[in-house]
Structures are given as structure tokens and as C-alpha cells.
Tab-separated table of C-alpha atoms and ligand atoms in Angstrom:
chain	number	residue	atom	x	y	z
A	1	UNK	CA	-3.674	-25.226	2.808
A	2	UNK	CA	-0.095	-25.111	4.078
A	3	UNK	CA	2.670	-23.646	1.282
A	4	UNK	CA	4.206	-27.206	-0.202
A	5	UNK	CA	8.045	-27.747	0.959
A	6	UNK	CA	10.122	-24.981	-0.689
A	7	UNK	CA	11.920	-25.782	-3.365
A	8	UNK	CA	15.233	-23.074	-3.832
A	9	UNK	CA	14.988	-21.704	-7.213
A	10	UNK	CA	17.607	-18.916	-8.399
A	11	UNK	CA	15.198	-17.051	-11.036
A	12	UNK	CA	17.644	-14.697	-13.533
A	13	UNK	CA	14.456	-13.834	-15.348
A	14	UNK	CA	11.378	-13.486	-14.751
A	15	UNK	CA	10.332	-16.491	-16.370
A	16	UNK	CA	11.967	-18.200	-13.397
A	17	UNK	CA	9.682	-17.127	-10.169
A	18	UNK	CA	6.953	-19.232	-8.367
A	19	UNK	CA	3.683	-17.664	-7.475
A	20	UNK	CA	1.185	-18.888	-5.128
A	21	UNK	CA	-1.667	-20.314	-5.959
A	22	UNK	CA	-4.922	-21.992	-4.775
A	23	UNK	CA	-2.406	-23.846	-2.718
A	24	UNK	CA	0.569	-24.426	-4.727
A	25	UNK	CA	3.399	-22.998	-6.178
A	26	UNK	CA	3.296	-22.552	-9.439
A	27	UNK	CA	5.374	-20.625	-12.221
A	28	UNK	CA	4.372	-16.987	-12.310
A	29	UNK	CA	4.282	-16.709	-16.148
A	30	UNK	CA	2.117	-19.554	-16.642
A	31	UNK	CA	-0.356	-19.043	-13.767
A	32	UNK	CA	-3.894	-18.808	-14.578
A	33	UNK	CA	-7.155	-18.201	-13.234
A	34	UNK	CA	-10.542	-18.866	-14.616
A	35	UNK	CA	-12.062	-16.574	-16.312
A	36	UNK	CA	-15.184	-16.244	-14.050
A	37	UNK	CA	-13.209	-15.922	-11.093
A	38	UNK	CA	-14.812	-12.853	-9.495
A	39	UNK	CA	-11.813	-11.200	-9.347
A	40	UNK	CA	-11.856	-10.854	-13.420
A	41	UNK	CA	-15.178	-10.119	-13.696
A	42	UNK	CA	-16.262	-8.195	-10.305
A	43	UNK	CA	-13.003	-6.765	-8.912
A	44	UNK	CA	-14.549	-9.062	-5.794
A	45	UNK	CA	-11.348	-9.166	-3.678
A	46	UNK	CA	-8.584	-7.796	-1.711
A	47	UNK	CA	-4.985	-7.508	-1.558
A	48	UNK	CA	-1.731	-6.623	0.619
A	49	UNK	CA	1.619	-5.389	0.029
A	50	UNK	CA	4.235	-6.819	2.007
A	51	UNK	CA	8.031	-4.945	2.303
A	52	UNK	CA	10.270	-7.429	3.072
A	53	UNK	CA	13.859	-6.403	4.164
A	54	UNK	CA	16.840	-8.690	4.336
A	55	UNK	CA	14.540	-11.521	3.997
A	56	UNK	CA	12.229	-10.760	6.593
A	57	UNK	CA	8.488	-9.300	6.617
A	58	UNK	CA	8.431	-5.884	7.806
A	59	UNK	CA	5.055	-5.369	10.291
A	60	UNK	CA	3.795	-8.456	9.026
A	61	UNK	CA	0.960	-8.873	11.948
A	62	UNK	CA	0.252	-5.022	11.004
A	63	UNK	CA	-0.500	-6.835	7.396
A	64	UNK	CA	-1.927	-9.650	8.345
A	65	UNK	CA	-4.413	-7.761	10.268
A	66	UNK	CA	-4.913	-5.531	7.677
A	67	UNK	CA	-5.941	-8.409	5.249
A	68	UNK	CA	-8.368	-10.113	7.508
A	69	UNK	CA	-10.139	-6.652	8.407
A	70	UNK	CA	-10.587	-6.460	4.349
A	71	UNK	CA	-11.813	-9.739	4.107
A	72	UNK	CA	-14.151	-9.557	6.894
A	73	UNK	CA	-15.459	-6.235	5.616
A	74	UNK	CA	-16.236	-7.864	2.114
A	75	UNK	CA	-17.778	-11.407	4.051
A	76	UNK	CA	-15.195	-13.149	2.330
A	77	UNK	CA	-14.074	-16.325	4.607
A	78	UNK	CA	-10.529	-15.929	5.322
A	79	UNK	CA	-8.908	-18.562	3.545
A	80	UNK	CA	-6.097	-19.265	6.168
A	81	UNK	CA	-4.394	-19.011	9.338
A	82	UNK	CA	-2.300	-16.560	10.956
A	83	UNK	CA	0.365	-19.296	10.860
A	84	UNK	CA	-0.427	-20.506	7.152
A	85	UNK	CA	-0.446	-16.867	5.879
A	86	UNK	CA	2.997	-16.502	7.613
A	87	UNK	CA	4.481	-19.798	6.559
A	88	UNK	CA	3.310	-18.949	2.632
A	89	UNK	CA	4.770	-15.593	3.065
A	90	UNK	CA	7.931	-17.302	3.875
A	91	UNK	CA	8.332	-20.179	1.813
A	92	UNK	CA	7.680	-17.039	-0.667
A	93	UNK	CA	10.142	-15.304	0.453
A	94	UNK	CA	12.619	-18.142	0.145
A	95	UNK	CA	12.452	-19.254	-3.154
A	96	UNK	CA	13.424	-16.069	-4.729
A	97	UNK	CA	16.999	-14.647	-4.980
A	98	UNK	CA	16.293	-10.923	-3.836
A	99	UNK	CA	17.517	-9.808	0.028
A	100	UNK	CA	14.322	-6.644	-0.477
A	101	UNK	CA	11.232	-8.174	-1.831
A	102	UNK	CA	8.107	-6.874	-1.783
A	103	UNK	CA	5.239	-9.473	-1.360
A	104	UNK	CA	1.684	-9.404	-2.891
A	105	UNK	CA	-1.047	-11.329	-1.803
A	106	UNK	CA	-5.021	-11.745	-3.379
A	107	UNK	CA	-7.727	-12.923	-1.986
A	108	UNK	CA	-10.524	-13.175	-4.135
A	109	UNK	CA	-14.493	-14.252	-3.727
A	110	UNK	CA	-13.850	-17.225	-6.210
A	111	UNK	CA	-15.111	-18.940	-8.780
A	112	UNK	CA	-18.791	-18.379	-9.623
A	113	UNK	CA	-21.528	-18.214	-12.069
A	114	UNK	CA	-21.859	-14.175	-13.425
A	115	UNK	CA	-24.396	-12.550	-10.678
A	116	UNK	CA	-23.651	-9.693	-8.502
A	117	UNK	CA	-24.803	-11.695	-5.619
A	118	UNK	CA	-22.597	-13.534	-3.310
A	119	UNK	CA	-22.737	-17.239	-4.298
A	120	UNK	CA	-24.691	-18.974	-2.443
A	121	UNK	CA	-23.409	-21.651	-1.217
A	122	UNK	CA	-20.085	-19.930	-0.563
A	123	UNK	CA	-17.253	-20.951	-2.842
A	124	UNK	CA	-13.835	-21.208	-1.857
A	125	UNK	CA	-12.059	-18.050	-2.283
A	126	UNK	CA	-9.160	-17.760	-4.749
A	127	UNK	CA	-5.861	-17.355	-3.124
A	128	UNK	CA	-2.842	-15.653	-5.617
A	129	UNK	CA	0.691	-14.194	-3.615
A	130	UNK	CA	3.725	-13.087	-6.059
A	131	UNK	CA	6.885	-11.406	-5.023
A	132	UNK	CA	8.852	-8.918	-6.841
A	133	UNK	CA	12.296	-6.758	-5.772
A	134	UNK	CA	11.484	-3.642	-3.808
A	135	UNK	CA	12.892	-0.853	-5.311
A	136	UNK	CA	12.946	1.846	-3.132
A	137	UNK	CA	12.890	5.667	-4.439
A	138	UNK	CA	16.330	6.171	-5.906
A	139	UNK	CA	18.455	9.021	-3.913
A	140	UNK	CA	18.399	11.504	-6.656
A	141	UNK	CA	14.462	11.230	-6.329
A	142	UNK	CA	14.329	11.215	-2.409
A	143	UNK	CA	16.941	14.358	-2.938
A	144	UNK	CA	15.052	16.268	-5.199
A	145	UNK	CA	11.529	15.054	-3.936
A	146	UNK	CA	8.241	13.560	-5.549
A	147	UNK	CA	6.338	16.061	-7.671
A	148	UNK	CA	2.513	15.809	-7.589
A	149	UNK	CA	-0.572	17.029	-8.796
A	150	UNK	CA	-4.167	18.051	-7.217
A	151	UNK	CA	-7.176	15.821	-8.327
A	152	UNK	CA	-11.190	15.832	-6.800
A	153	UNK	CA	-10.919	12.101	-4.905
A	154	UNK	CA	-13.830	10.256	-7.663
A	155	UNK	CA	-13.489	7.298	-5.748
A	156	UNK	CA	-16.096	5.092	-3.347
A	157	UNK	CA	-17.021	5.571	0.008
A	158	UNK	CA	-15.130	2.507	1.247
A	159	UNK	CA	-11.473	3.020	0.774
A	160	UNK	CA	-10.903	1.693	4.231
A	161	UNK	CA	-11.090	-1.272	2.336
A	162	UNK	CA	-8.145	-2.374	0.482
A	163	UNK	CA	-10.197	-3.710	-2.223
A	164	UNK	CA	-8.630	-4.767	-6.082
A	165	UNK	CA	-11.095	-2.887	-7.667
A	166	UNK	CA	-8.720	-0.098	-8.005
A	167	UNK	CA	-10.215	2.166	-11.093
A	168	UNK	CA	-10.290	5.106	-9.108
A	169	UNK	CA	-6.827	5.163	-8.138
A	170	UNK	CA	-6.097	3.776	-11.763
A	171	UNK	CA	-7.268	7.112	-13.140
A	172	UNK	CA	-5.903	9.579	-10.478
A	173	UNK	CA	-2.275	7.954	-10.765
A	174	UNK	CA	-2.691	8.152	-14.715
A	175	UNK	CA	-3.622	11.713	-14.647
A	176	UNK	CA	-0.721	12.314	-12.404
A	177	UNK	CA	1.371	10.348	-15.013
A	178	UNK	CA	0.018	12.469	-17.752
A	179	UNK	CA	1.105	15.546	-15.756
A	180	UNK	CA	4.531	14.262	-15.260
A	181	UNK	CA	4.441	13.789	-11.469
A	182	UNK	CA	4.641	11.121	-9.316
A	183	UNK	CA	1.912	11.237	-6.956
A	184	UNK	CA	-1.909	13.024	-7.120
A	185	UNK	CA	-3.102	14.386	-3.791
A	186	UNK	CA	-6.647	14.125	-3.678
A	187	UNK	CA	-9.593	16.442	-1.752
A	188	UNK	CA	-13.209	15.204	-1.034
A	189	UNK	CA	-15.276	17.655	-0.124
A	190	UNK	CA	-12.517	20.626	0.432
A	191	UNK	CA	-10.638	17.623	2.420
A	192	UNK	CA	-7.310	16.096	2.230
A	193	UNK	CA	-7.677	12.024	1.761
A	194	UNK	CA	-5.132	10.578	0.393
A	195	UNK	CA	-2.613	9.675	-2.966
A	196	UNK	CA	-3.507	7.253	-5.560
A	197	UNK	CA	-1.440	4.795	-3.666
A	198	UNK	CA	-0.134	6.384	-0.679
A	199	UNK	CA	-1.285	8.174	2.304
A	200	UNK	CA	0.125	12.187	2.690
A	201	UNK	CA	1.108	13.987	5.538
A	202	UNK	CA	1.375	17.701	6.012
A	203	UNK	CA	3.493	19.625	8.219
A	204	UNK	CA	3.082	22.849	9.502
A	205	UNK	CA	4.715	24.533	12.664
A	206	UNK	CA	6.680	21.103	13.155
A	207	UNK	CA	3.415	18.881	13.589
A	208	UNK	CA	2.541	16.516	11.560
A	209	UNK	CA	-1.122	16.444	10.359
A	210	UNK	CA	-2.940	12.963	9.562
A	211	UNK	CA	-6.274	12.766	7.748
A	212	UNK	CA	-8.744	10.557	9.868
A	213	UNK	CA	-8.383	7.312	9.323
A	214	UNK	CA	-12.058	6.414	8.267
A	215	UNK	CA	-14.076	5.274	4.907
A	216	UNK	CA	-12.226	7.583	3.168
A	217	UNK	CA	-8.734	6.632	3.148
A	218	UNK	CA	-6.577	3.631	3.228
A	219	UNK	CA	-5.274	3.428	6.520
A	220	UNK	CA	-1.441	2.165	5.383
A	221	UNK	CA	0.613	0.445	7.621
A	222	UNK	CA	2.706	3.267	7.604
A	223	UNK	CA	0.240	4.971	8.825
A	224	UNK	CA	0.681	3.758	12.519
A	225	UNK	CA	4.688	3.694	12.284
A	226	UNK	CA	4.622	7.528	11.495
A	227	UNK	CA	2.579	8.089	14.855
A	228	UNK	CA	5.068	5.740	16.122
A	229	UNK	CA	8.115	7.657	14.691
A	230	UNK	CA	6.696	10.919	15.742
A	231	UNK	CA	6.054	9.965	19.709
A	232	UNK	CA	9.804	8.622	19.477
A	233	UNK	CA	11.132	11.605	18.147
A	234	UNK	CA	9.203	14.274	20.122
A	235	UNK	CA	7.341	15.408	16.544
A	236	UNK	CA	3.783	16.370	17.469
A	237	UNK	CA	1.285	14.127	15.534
A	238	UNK	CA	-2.398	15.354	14.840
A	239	UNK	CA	-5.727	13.250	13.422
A	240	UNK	CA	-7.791	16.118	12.042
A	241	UNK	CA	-9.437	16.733	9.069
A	242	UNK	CA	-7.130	18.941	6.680
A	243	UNK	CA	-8.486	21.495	4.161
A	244	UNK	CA	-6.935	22.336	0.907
A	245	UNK	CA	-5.977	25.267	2.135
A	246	UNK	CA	-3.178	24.004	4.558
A	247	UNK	CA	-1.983	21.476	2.023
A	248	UNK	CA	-0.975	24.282	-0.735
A	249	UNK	CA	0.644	26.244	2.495
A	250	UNK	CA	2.305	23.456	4.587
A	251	UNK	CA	6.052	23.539	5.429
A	252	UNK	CA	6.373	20.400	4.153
A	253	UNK	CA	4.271	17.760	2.492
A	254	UNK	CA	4.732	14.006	2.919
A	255	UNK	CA	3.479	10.455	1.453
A	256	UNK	CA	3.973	7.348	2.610
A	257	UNK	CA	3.848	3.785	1.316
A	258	UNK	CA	5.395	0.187	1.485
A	259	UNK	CA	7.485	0.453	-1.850
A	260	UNK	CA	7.843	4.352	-1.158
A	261	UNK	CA	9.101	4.333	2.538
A	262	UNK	CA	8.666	8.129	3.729
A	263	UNK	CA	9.069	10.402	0.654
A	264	UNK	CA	8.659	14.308	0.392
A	265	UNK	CA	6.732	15.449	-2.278
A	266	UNK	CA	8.324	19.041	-2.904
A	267	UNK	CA	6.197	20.286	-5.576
A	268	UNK	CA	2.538	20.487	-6.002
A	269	UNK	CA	0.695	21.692	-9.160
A	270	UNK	CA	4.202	22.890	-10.438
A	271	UNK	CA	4.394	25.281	-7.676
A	272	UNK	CA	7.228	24.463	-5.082
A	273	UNK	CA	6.247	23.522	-1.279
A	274	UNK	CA	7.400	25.050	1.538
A	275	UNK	CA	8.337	28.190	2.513
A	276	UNK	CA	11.934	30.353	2.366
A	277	UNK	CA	15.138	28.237	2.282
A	278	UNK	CA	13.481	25.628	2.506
A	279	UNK	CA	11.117	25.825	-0.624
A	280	UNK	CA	11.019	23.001	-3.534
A	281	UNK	CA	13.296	21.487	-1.116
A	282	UNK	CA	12.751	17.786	1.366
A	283	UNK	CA	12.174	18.826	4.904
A	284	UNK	CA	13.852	18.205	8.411
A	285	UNK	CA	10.870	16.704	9.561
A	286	UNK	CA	10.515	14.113	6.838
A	287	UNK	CA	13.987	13.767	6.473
A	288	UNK	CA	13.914	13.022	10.408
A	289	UNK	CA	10.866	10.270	9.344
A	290	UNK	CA	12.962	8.881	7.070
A	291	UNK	CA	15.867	8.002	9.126
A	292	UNK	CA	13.494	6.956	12.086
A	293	UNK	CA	12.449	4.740	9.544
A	294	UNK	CA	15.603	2.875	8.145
A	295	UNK	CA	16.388	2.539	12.132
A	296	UNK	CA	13.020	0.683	12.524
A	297	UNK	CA	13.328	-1.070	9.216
A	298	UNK	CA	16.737	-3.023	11.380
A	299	UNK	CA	15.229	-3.465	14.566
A	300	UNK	CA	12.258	-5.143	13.229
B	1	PMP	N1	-3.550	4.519	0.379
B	1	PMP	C1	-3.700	3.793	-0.749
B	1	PMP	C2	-4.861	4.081	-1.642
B	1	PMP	C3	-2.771	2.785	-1.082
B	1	PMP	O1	-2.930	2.055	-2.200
B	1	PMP	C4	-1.659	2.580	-0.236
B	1	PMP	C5	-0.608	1.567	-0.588
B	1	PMP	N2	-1.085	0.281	-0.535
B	1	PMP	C6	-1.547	3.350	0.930
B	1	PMP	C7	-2.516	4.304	1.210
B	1	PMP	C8	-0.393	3.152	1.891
B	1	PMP	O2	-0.521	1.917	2.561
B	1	PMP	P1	0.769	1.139	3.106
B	1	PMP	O3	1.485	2.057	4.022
B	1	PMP	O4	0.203	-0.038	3.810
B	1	PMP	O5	1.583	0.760	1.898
């Protein structure tokens, strides 16, 4: 199921772009699926996000991996190759206009008579990928910083997986719409996990503190650059579990994500984070994260 030769397209609108799928490109206002697709009716799939920079995947094996973990987890046969995942990516990629893109791909069970079972036989799994420009945080956010909100973490007990069926996260980034902030930051059991769509990051006494990565977060991609970041730039990095308690008194409080980069969230439950000058204000340790990052965003 190779991507078919790329044809260059120079979209204006959105009218204009090519999606992927079930192993051609087709045009991404028109695309359908039907409607018992298990996707529709189940949420029975997965997905990635892809940043791509200057036209080229950012941590793409980091991705890839990602996506085949997912499927695996779900016993959902990985549709393609390492090299036909790369070479759709690409031909992707190529046939839209924008230098930042960022890429989505689906994977779901398929096509199937309604019943919670698996089919059985197996069908063939439904394969969608879209691309859209990144927009990264504007300045004026990433200089005033990401509000957010505190929420109980209502989801399942396998958000390792990076699953479609996204309800929970639906409602927790709605509520932190409805609040007027960004971001939620959510506890299970007196526990940091994670954001509605991001993983957080605490500092306190110039460490940075990571939740484990287990059922009950996503482990993002950024996830292993920010240990990466932190070794390179002498910042202590920590895997513990992290109570409430040190979130609402941490120096500084960070989330992560591939259309959000490294971005400080600076107040929490209208109450500013941080402590002295630096209060309500972005950090020197995520502002250090930050640039470590746009370095490793042009060496890649
Ligand atoms: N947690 C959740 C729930 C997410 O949806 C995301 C974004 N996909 C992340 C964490 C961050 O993952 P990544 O760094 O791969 O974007």
C-alpha cells in the first residue's frame, strides 16, 4: 500500500488539500468513510501527530514507534511498513504548500458489522493521514504564558494508549475552555497525570519533575526530548509520582506537546505560579527548554 506518485498541488483553500486514504490520495473535503467503520461507531483506533519543520518530520521513528506500540496494544495489524509509513508521510508532506505542517495519521479496526467483538476474520484496518499548518503558540502567548485550570483525571486506565476515543480529554479541555484557560492539569488519586492534550512538568529547586510514564499518561514524544534537553543542559530530571501539593507550589509549571513545543503555563486556578519575581511570570528553566528545543528542532 505504497502512497501513489505525488502529484504537486498548491491548495489556497482548504478545499484544495489531499488526504490519505485506504491507499490513495484523495481530496480532504470529500473524503468519506463508511459509516460502520469502527472508528464512527467504537472509537476502535489510534492516531499520531506528526510536527513537521521545514518540510521534514521531526522524531519521526519516535512516532512511528509510538503508532505501532498503539496498534499492537489494541491487536490491530499494523497496516504498513516502516518505509511505507515514511514514504506516505512524505508524499504528504509534499503536496501541500506549508514549510511547518503538522501531520495526522488514523488507524482504525475497519469496517465491520456492529458488535463489540473484534471481527473475526480480521478486516483490513482503515488507514486516514491529513496535514494541516502548525501553528505554534504565538509570542505574546509564550510571553505571557498558558493559563490553566485543575480537573479530577475521569478518564480510563489506558492512556498509554493513544487511542481516538478521546471523550475524556474532550470534556477536560472543554471545561478548561469554559474557564477561559488553555490547558486543565489533571490529578488521579492526589497525583499529577497529565493535560487534556499535553504532558506537564513541574519544577522545583531547578529539577524538573516527570509523572511516570505508565497507564496513566500519554507518554508524548516530547516526553523523551525533555529528558534529553535536561541531560544536555545540566537540568536535573526526576520520574516520580507528583502530588497536588507540589504542583500548586512549583517554581515553575510546564506542558509539552507537538503543536505546543515547550510552553509555561503561569497561572493555575487564577492564582499565579511561581514564587517572588518570578510569579505569573515564564521561567528560566522552561525558557532554557524552549531554546534547547528550537536548537534540536534544526539539527534534526
Ligand atoms: N498527553 C496527551 C493526552 C496528548 O493528547 C498529547 C498530545 N498528543 C500529549 C500528552 C503529548 O504528546 P506529544 O508530545 O507526542 O505531542
Amino acid at each position: 500500500m505504497l502512497p501513489a506518485p505525488t502529484t504537486i498541488l498548491n491548495p489556497t483553500a482548504a478545499d484544495d488539500q489531499v488526504c490519505w486514504l485506504n491507499g490513495g490520495f484523495v481530496p480532504l473535503a470529500t473524503a468519506t468513510v463508511p459509516v460502520l467503520d469502527r472508528g464512527f461507531i467504537f472509537g476502535d483506533g489510534v492516531y499520531e501527530v506528526v510536527p513537521v519543520y521545514a518540510r521534514a518530520p521531526f522524531r519521526w521513528p519516535e512516532h512511528r514507534a509510538r503508532l505501532r506500540r498503539s496498534l499492537a496494544k489494541l491487536r490491530i495489524t499494523d497496516p504498513m511498513d516502516n518505509d511505507q509509513w515514511a514514504s506516505l508521510v512524505e508524499a504528504l508532506v509534499t503536496q501541500h504548500p506549508w514549510s511547518d505542517q503538522f501531520v495526522y495519521l488514523q488507524v482504525t479496526r475497519g469496517v465491520a458489522k456492529r458488535d463489540h467483538a473484534f471481527p473475526d476474520p480480521a478486516v483490513q484496518p482503515t488507514v486516514f493521514a491529513m496535514t494541516s499548518p502548525l501553528t505554534l503558540p504565538s509570542e505574546d502567548l509564550r510571553r505571557r504564558g498558558a493559563h490553566a485550570v485543575s480537573l479530577p483525571d475521569e478518564r480510563w486506565l489506558h492512556c498509554d494508549i493513544k487511542s481516538i476515543a478521546l471523550l475524556g480529554n474532550v470534556l477536560a479541555r472543554q471545561a478548561a475552555v469554559d474557564a477561559g484557560a488553555v490547558e486543565c492539569v489533571m490529578y488521579r488519586d492526589g497525583m499529577l497525570t497529565e493535560g487534556s492534550s499535553s504532558n506537564l512538568w513541574v519544577v522545583r529547586d531547578g529539577a524538573v519533575l516527570a509523572p511516570p510514564r505508565d497507564h496513566r499518561i500519554l507518554e508524548g514524544i516530547r516526553y523523551g526530548l525533555i529528558s534529553e534537553l535536561c541531560a544536555a543542559d545540566g537540568i536535573p530530571f526526576m520520574v516520580r509520582p507528583i502530588l497536588r501539593s507540589e504542583v500548586e507550589s512549583a517554581d515553575e509549571l510546564l506542558m509539552s506537546s507537538a503543536t505546543k513545543e515547550i510552553l509555561p503555563i503561569t497561572q493555575l486556578d487564577g492564582r499565579p505560579v511561581g514564587h517572588g519575581e518570578q510569579s505569573g511570570k515564564p521561567g528560566p528553566i522552561g525558557q532554557r527548554l524552549h531554546a534547547g528545543y528550537q536548537r534540536a528542532k534544526t539539527q534534526a
